[in-house]
Short mmCIF file of C-alpha atoms and ligand atoms in Angstrom, two decimals:
data_model
loop_
_atom_site.label_atom_id
_atom_site.label_comp_id
_atom_site.label_asym_id
_atom_site.label_seq_id
_atom_site.Cartn_x
_atom_site.Cartn_y
_atom_site.Cartn_z
CA MET A 1 -2.98 -90.99 20.02
CA LYS A 2 -3.17 -89.58 23.69
CA VAL A 3 -1.35 -86.72 24.79
CA PRO A 4 -2.57 -85.90 28.72
CA LEU A 5 -2.07 -82.47 29.35
CA LEU A 6 -0.31 -83.60 32.26
CA ASP A 7 1.27 -86.68 33.53
CA LEU A 8 3.26 -86.83 36.94
CA CYS A 9 4.51 -90.43 36.61
CA PRO A 10 7.76 -90.16 33.80
CA GLN A 11 9.42 -87.89 36.52
CA TYR A 12 7.72 -89.85 39.50
CA ASN A 13 8.97 -93.35 37.95
CA SER A 14 12.24 -91.66 37.84
CA LEU A 15 13.50 -91.07 41.20
CA LYS A 16 11.31 -93.61 42.80
CA ASP A 17 13.79 -95.61 44.53
CA GLU A 18 15.00 -92.46 46.09
CA ILE A 19 12.22 -91.16 46.88
CA LEU A 20 10.97 -94.34 48.59
CA LYS A 21 14.64 -94.39 50.49
CA GLU A 22 13.52 -90.71 51.48
CA ILE A 23 10.00 -91.39 53.01
CA ALA A 24 10.94 -94.55 54.91
CA GLU A 25 13.16 -92.25 56.46
CA VAL A 26 10.58 -90.00 57.47
CA CYS A 27 8.60 -92.62 58.64
CA ASP A 28 11.05 -94.67 61.05
CA SER A 29 11.56 -91.43 62.91
CA GLN A 30 8.28 -90.90 63.63
CA ARG A 31 8.48 -86.92 63.30
CA PHE A 32 6.38 -85.33 60.53
CA ILE A 33 5.86 -81.85 61.63
CA LEU A 34 8.77 -79.50 60.97
CA GLY A 35 12.37 -80.27 61.75
CA ALA A 36 15.58 -81.10 60.32
CA LYS A 37 13.98 -82.04 56.15
CA VAL A 38 12.18 -79.03 56.41
CA GLU A 39 15.03 -76.60 57.39
CA LYS A 40 17.19 -78.22 54.14
CA LEU A 41 14.66 -77.99 51.56
CA GLU A 42 14.00 -73.97 53.15
CA GLU A 43 18.03 -74.01 53.00
CA GLU A 44 17.84 -75.61 49.66
CA LEU A 45 14.93 -72.98 48.38
CA LYS A 46 17.11 -69.78 49.40
CA ILE A 47 20.18 -70.75 47.39
CA TYR A 48 17.55 -72.01 44.19
CA CYS A 49 15.38 -68.63 44.70
CA GLN A 50 18.81 -66.45 45.40
CA SER A 51 16.76 -64.97 48.69
CA ALA A 52 17.30 -64.08 51.96
CA GLY A 53 15.38 -66.47 53.63
CA CYS A 54 12.90 -68.81 52.86
CA VAL A 55 10.06 -70.78 55.90
CA GLY A 56 8.30 -73.66 54.40
CA VAL A 57 4.12 -73.34 54.61
CA THR A 58 1.35 -75.73 54.05
CA SER A 59 0.38 -74.19 50.95
CA GLY A 60 1.02 -71.34 48.30
CA SER A 61 -2.23 -70.05 49.33
CA ASP A 62 -1.31 -69.31 52.94
CA ALA A 63 2.65 -68.68 51.60
CA LEU A 64 0.69 -65.15 50.66
CA LEU A 65 -1.70 -65.44 53.53
CA ILE A 66 1.44 -65.18 56.04
CA ALA A 67 2.99 -63.22 54.98
CA LEU A 68 0.35 -60.93 55.40
CA MET A 69 -0.35 -61.13 58.13
CA VAL A 70 3.52 -60.76 59.06
CA GLU A 71 2.78 -57.29 57.57
CA GLN A 72 -0.06 -56.35 59.21
CA ILE A 73 -2.56 -55.89 57.42
CA LYS A 74 -5.73 -54.33 58.37
CA PRO A 75 -9.12 -53.85 57.26
CA GLY A 76 -9.40 -50.36 54.43
CA ASP A 77 -6.27 -51.51 53.47
CA GLU A 78 -5.39 -51.92 50.04
CA ILE A 79 -3.89 -54.18 47.85
CA ILE A 80 -3.39 -54.35 43.84
CA THR A 81 -2.61 -57.47 41.94
CA SER A 82 -4.18 -58.94 38.57
CA PRO A 83 -7.62 -59.96 37.77
CA PHE A 84 -5.81 -62.79 35.82
CA THR A 85 -4.50 -65.29 37.92
CA PHE A 86 -5.29 -68.41 39.87
CA PHE A 87 -8.11 -67.55 42.78
CA ALA A 88 -6.01 -68.00 45.39
CA THR A 89 -4.20 -64.60 44.94
CA VAL A 90 -7.04 -62.59 45.57
CA GLY A 91 -8.86 -65.14 48.39
CA ALA A 92 -5.88 -64.65 50.51
CA ILE A 93 -6.01 -60.82 50.27
CA VAL A 94 -10.06 -60.66 51.11
CA ARG A 95 -8.80 -63.63 54.39
CA ALA A 96 -6.35 -61.28 55.52
CA GLY A 97 -9.29 -58.43 55.57
CA ALA A 98 -8.03 -56.05 53.41
CA LYS A 99 -9.55 -55.27 49.76
CA PRO A 100 -8.08 -56.25 46.97
CA VAL A 101 -7.65 -53.76 44.23
CA PHE A 102 -7.62 -54.49 40.33
CA ALA A 103 -4.98 -53.41 37.50
CA ASP A 104 -5.64 -54.91 34.08
CA ILE A 105 -2.58 -56.75 32.93
CA ASP A 106 -0.12 -56.66 29.98
CA PRO A 107 -1.62 -58.63 26.73
CA VAL A 108 1.93 -60.15 25.82
CA THR A 109 2.93 -61.69 29.28
CA PHE A 110 -0.58 -61.99 30.54
CA ASN A 111 0.82 -60.40 33.57
CA ILE A 112 0.11 -57.05 35.77
CA ASP A 113 0.16 -54.12 33.80
CA PRO A 114 2.56 -51.25 36.11
CA VAL A 115 1.10 -48.39 33.97
CA LYS A 116 -2.65 -48.98 35.35
CA VAL A 117 -1.07 -50.43 39.13
CA ALA A 118 0.39 -46.72 38.72
CA GLU A 119 -3.62 -45.22 38.45
CA LYS A 120 -4.38 -47.06 41.21
CA ILE A 121 -2.39 -46.79 44.11
CA THR A 122 -4.08 -44.09 46.73
CA PRO A 123 -3.44 -43.06 50.25
CA LYS A 124 -5.15 -46.68 51.54
CA THR A 125 -2.48 -49.17 49.33
CA ARG A 126 0.15 -51.37 51.44
CA ALA A 127 1.07 -53.83 49.11
CA ILE A 128 1.67 -54.96 45.74
CA ILE A 129 0.51 -59.26 44.46
CA PRO A 130 2.22 -59.30 41.13
CA VAL A 131 1.91 -62.88 39.42
CA HIS A 132 4.21 -64.32 37.30
CA LEU A 133 1.91 -66.15 35.17
CA PHE A 134 2.33 -69.33 33.45
CA GLY A 135 6.09 -69.31 34.50
CA GLN A 136 6.95 -65.67 33.18
CA SER A 137 7.88 -62.73 35.04
CA ALA A 138 5.99 -59.86 35.33
CA ASP A 139 7.66 -56.54 34.36
CA MET A 140 9.53 -56.27 38.43
CA ASP A 141 11.11 -52.50 37.52
CA PRO A 142 8.57 -50.10 37.57
CA ILE A 143 6.70 -52.98 40.12
CA MET A 144 9.32 -52.17 42.71
CA GLU A 145 10.05 -48.28 41.68
CA LEU A 146 6.72 -47.51 42.58
CA ALA A 147 6.67 -49.22 45.97
CA ALA A 148 9.70 -47.06 46.90
CA LYS A 149 7.98 -44.51 45.74
CA HIS A 150 4.84 -44.72 47.46
CA ASN A 151 6.35 -47.50 50.86
CA LEU A 152 4.10 -50.69 49.78
CA PHE A 153 5.26 -53.60 49.85
CA VAL A 154 5.47 -56.11 47.21
CA ILE A 155 4.79 -59.99 47.15
CA GLU A 156 5.73 -61.60 44.09
CA ASP A 157 3.32 -64.19 43.69
CA GLY A 158 5.33 -66.99 41.87
CA CYS A 159 3.21 -70.14 42.27
CA GLN A 160 3.93 -70.94 39.05
CA ALA A 161 7.79 -69.70 38.37
CA ILE A 162 9.88 -71.45 40.64
CA GLY A 163 13.09 -70.65 38.83
CA ALA A 164 12.08 -67.42 36.76
CA GLU A 165 13.98 -65.02 36.01
CA TYR A 166 14.02 -61.55 35.85
CA LYS A 167 16.73 -59.63 34.25
CA GLY A 168 18.84 -62.58 35.98
CA ARG A 169 17.27 -62.03 38.69
CA ARG A 170 14.99 -65.13 40.04
CA VAL A 171 11.73 -64.75 40.92
CA GLY A 172 11.01 -64.26 44.55
CA SER A 173 14.30 -62.43 45.48
CA ILE A 174 13.10 -59.30 43.98
CA GLY A 175 9.80 -58.32 45.97
CA ASP A 176 9.77 -58.35 49.95
CA TYR A 177 8.04 -62.49 49.59
CA GLY A 178 7.83 -64.95 47.05
CA ALA A 179 4.66 -67.14 47.22
CA PHE A 180 5.64 -70.78 46.33
CA SER A 181 2.91 -73.86 45.56
CA PHE A 182 3.91 -77.43 45.46
CA PHE A 183 0.90 -78.49 44.76
CA PRO A 184 1.42 -81.73 42.19
CA SER A 185 0.80 -80.08 39.26
CA LYS A 186 3.19 -77.18 39.46
CA ASN A 187 7.21 -76.98 38.45
CA LEU A 188 8.02 -78.38 41.62
CA GLY A 189 5.20 -80.68 42.89
CA CYS A 190 5.06 -82.57 45.98
CA PHE A 191 3.00 -85.84 47.23
CA GLY A 192 -0.21 -83.48 48.24
CA ASP A 193 -0.19 -79.72 49.41
CA GLY A 194 2.85 -77.97 50.33
CA GLY A 195 4.07 -74.02 49.30
CA ALA A 196 7.13 -71.61 51.11
CA VAL A 197 7.40 -68.28 51.50
CA THR A 198 10.64 -66.51 50.32
CA CYS A 199 11.74 -62.79 51.97
CA ASN A 200 14.55 -60.17 51.38
CA SER A 201 15.76 -60.21 55.62
CA ALA A 202 16.28 -62.02 58.18
CA GLU A 203 14.16 -60.18 60.74
CA ARG A 204 10.80 -61.13 57.99
CA ASN A 205 12.24 -64.32 57.79
CA ASN A 206 12.23 -65.10 61.78
CA LEU A 207 8.69 -63.03 62.14
CA LEU A 208 7.50 -65.41 59.21
CA LYS A 209 8.37 -68.85 61.33
CA ILE A 210 6.90 -67.50 64.45
CA TYR A 211 3.79 -66.94 62.67
CA ARG A 212 3.16 -69.89 60.85
CA ASN A 213 3.07 -72.01 64.64
CA HIS A 214 0.47 -69.69 66.02
CA GLY A 215 2.22 -66.69 66.42
CA GLN A 216 4.29 -68.84 69.14
CA SER A 217 7.68 -67.25 70.03
CA GLY A 218 8.31 -69.06 72.82
CA THR A 219 7.07 -72.28 73.99
CA TYR A 220 2.74 -71.44 74.79
CA ILE A 221 4.28 -67.98 74.81
CA HIS A 222 1.91 -66.12 71.87
CA GLU A 223 3.40 -62.75 69.94
CA TYR A 224 0.77 -62.56 67.77
CA VAL A 225 -2.31 -64.70 66.31
CA GLY A 226 -0.38 -66.48 63.32
CA GLY A 227 -2.16 -69.90 62.06
CA ASN A 228 -0.83 -73.31 61.41
CA PHE A 229 1.23 -72.98 58.42
CA ARG A 230 3.40 -76.13 58.77
CA LEU A 231 5.06 -77.48 55.79
CA ASP A 232 5.22 -81.02 57.01
CA ALA A 233 8.63 -83.73 56.94
CA LEU A 234 7.15 -85.76 54.41
CA GLN A 235 6.81 -83.31 51.79
CA ALA A 236 9.76 -81.75 52.17
CA ALA A 237 11.32 -84.80 51.94
CA VAL A 238 10.13 -85.62 48.47
CA LEU A 239 10.75 -82.05 47.51
CA SER A 240 14.65 -81.75 48.23
CA ILE A 241 14.82 -84.93 45.89
CA LYS A 242 12.96 -83.40 43.09
CA LEU A 243 14.45 -79.70 43.65
CA ARG A 244 18.12 -81.58 42.35
CA ALA A 245 16.00 -82.12 38.70
CA LEU A 246 13.98 -79.09 38.62
CA ASP A 247 16.53 -77.45 36.05
CA SER A 248 16.52 -80.20 33.40
CA TRP A 249 12.41 -80.51 34.05
CA SER A 250 12.15 -76.55 32.99
CA GLY A 251 14.75 -77.30 30.28
CA GLY A 252 12.12 -79.76 28.98
CA ARG A 253 9.78 -77.19 29.42
CA GLN A 254 11.55 -74.51 27.02
CA ARG A 255 12.94 -77.09 24.24
CA ASN A 256 9.35 -78.19 24.06
CA ALA A 257 7.81 -74.42 23.81
CA ALA A 258 10.29 -73.99 21.45
CA GLU A 259 9.38 -76.54 18.99
CA TYR A 260 5.61 -75.93 19.33
CA ASP A 261 6.34 -72.51 18.75
CA GLU A 262 7.77 -73.89 15.26
CA LEU A 263 5.08 -76.36 14.23
CA LEU A 264 2.31 -73.47 15.28
CA LYS A 265 3.35 -70.64 12.71
CA GLY A 266 1.85 -71.18 9.82
CA LEU A 267 -1.48 -70.98 11.99
CA GLU A 268 -0.41 -68.99 13.56
CA ALA A 269 0.65 -67.15 10.30
CA LYS A 270 -3.00 -67.26 9.08
CA GLY A 271 -4.32 -65.35 12.61
CA VAL A 272 -6.36 -68.17 13.45
CA ILE A 273 -3.90 -68.60 16.68
CA ALA A 274 -1.41 -66.98 18.79
CA ALA A 275 1.59 -68.80 20.11
CA PRO A 276 2.73 -67.38 24.00
CA LYS A 277 5.02 -64.45 23.74
CA LYS A 278 8.51 -63.74 25.56
CA ALA A 279 8.40 -60.10 27.25
CA ALA A 280 10.14 -57.22 25.83
CA TYR A 281 12.70 -56.74 28.72
CA ASP A 282 14.76 -60.59 29.92
CA VAL A 283 13.59 -63.03 31.33
CA ARG A 284 13.51 -66.90 31.59
CA HIS A 285 10.39 -68.06 31.32
CA ILE A 286 10.07 -71.53 33.12
CA TYR A 287 6.83 -72.28 30.58
CA ASN A 288 4.46 -73.89 33.93
CA GLN A 289 2.25 -73.47 30.96
CA TYR A 290 2.17 -72.71 27.49
CA VAL A 291 -1.06 -71.04 26.82
CA ILE A 292 -2.00 -70.13 23.15
CA ARG A 293 -4.74 -67.52 21.58
CA VAL A 294 -7.55 -69.00 20.03
CA MET A 295 -9.38 -65.77 17.35
CA ASP A 296 -12.73 -65.25 16.38
CA GLY A 297 -14.21 -66.71 19.21
CA LYS A 298 -13.34 -70.57 18.87
CA ARG A 299 -11.59 -71.51 21.97
CA ASP A 300 -14.32 -73.81 23.06
CA ALA A 301 -15.31 -75.09 20.12
CA LEU A 302 -11.15 -76.17 19.15
CA LYS A 303 -11.33 -77.58 23.14
CA ALA A 304 -13.65 -79.72 22.67
CA PHE A 305 -12.41 -80.97 19.26
CA LEU A 306 -9.00 -81.58 20.76
CA ALA A 307 -10.97 -83.47 23.86
CA GLU A 308 -12.23 -85.70 21.00
CA LYS A 309 -9.30 -86.53 19.95
CA GLU A 310 -7.83 -86.93 23.36
CA ILE A 311 -5.80 -84.10 23.62
CA GLY A 312 -5.67 -82.88 27.11
CA CYS A 313 -5.59 -78.98 27.23
CA ALA A 314 -7.50 -76.74 29.89
CA VAL A 315 -8.85 -72.71 29.95
CA TYR A 316 -6.47 -70.57 32.89
CA TYR A 317 -8.33 -68.81 33.55
CA PRO A 318 -12.29 -68.07 31.67
CA LEU A 319 -13.36 -66.06 34.13
CA SER A 320 -11.54 -62.10 35.23
CA LEU A 321 -11.59 -61.81 39.08
CA HIS A 322 -13.54 -59.40 39.25
CA LEU A 323 -16.45 -60.42 37.38
CA GLN A 324 -16.46 -63.78 40.43
CA THR A 325 -20.05 -63.89 42.58
CA CYS A 326 -18.05 -64.05 46.50
CA PHE A 327 -16.42 -60.38 45.13
CA LYS A 328 -19.28 -58.55 43.94
CA ASP A 329 -19.32 -56.56 46.45
CA LEU A 330 -16.36 -54.88 45.35
CA GLY A 331 -18.85 -53.68 42.08
CA GLY A 332 -16.60 -55.16 39.75
CA LYS A 333 -18.33 -55.38 35.53
CA ALA A 334 -17.55 -56.17 32.56
CA GLY A 335 -15.92 -53.97 30.91
CA ASP A 336 -13.84 -52.61 33.51
CA TYR A 337 -10.92 -54.58 32.73
CA PRO A 338 -10.49 -55.05 28.75
CA VAL A 339 -6.93 -57.08 28.41
CA CYS A 340 -7.95 -58.85 31.11
CA GLU A 341 -10.94 -60.35 29.41
CA LYS A 342 -10.32 -60.66 26.22
CA ALA A 343 -7.55 -62.66 27.06
CA THR A 344 -10.45 -65.13 29.47
CA SER A 345 -12.22 -65.70 26.18
CA GLU A 346 -8.59 -66.66 24.31
CA VAL A 347 -7.05 -68.63 26.58
CA LEU A 348 -6.11 -72.26 26.20
CA ALA A 349 -3.36 -73.90 27.74
CA LEU A 350 -1.24 -77.55 26.08
CA PRO A 351 0.15 -80.33 27.11
CA ILE A 352 3.34 -78.91 27.52
CA TYR A 353 5.31 -81.33 30.96
CA PRO A 354 8.46 -81.99 29.58
CA GLU A 355 8.20 -85.69 29.40
CA SER A 356 5.75 -84.97 26.15
CA THR A 357 7.34 -86.48 23.81
CA SER A 358 7.58 -84.49 19.74
CA ALA A 359 5.11 -87.22 18.63
CA GLN A 360 2.43 -85.98 20.48
CA ARG A 361 3.25 -81.88 19.60
CA GLN A 362 3.30 -82.74 16.23
CA TYR A 363 -0.39 -84.86 16.36
CA VAL A 364 -1.57 -82.09 18.91
CA ALA A 365 -0.49 -79.12 16.12
CA ASP A 366 -1.83 -81.53 13.00
CA SER A 367 -4.94 -81.78 15.31
CA ILE A 368 -5.41 -78.29 15.66
CA ALA A 369 -4.74 -77.34 11.88
CA GLU A 370 -7.09 -79.68 11.09
CA PHE A 371 -10.12 -77.96 12.93
CA PHE A 372 -9.15 -74.62 11.32
CA ALA A 373 -9.19 -76.47 7.75
CA LYS A 374 -12.76 -77.70 8.42
C1 PLP J 1 -1.32 -72.54 42.34
C2 PLP J 1 -1.29 -71.03 42.66
C3 PLP J 1 -1.42 -70.62 44.29
C4 PLP J 1 -2.11 -71.38 45.04
O1 PLP J 1 -0.84 -72.12 45.53
P1 PLP J 1 -1.94 -73.34 46.61
O2 PLP J 1 -0.60 -74.33 46.78
O3 PLP J 1 -2.91 -74.26 45.45
O4 PLP J 1 -2.52 -72.94 47.44
C5 PLP J 1 -1.69 -69.03 44.08
N1 PLP J 1 -1.36 -67.98 43.07
C6 PLP J 1 -1.46 -68.86 41.78
C7 PLP J 1 -1.00 -67.65 40.73
C8 PLP J 1 -1.22 -70.14 41.45
O5 PLP J 1 -1.10 -70.42 40.56
#
């Protein structure tokens, strides 16, 4: 049996006719940049994310950057984020000219620990970027309290968590901004790169639109220096169709996760692995990834064993960001973020995509058991 980490073909095949029809419409119009399809998608995403505004952009990376640009981030500003995230979260902070400051993560959720955030706030701190990693919300209440107390703004990195909820609220509607990615492997993926920014006010929505188009407030009138962060109509057309199926896909991921939880119980009781855990606070976890911990330094050996069995698995992420060469000047060293560093050595993502089958999960669980019985 083969179990790919992700197979996008079944979802494409289920929507193929509708999608190709929409794509043909865009081609017939020969209008590819912004326009009605993008506006329609923005309205749908705004409702889906329960936010006051939503602006389509080029990628999740640019969604983070444009929010920082709108807030006029400048050199010397400090922005607190997680060291356990995809590179783009921290890359955006540096691209905006600010200094990333890391706060260690919570061992259960892998998300930034609000107590550690509080310790990192200085007079230079301007913003906090919590990341809702693997599809589960960070603990937003204490983060928003800190932001209110210290007059900081908050960008939720929801790139892996569209539709996830924190205490009944959708991610992207809690902070001042939410960044979303439509990279093909995200829960809502387009046919290339794409992204969106949600925001909590009409003013911010208006500024995001201006910054997205080179800071243009009127035809060839530039109030700010923005960039080309425009989402294209083809991607928007694909996303509008896929968005209708997103909740059923998220439901499939949740069912698959529950099945794994059952299948892995025995191994967990032996203490050789740990299945992912839900947060202590109320969440809707949408499982962009199902990430186990592998104990006793066996993660890489298990990964190689599963690869031999044609089971796709991946390590998100193998190196804490404070240890990346490009951030050397920030002075991070091994031991600075022990919870994150332990996670980087233990985590392993298993196939969880909605259309994967129970038989495939059984094979994955049996193969892991076989590895530990050796
Ligand atoms: C994917 C991702 C991004 C970047 O999104 P792109 O669309 O690939 O630019 C940012 N943050 C996190 C946490 C992500 O997973």
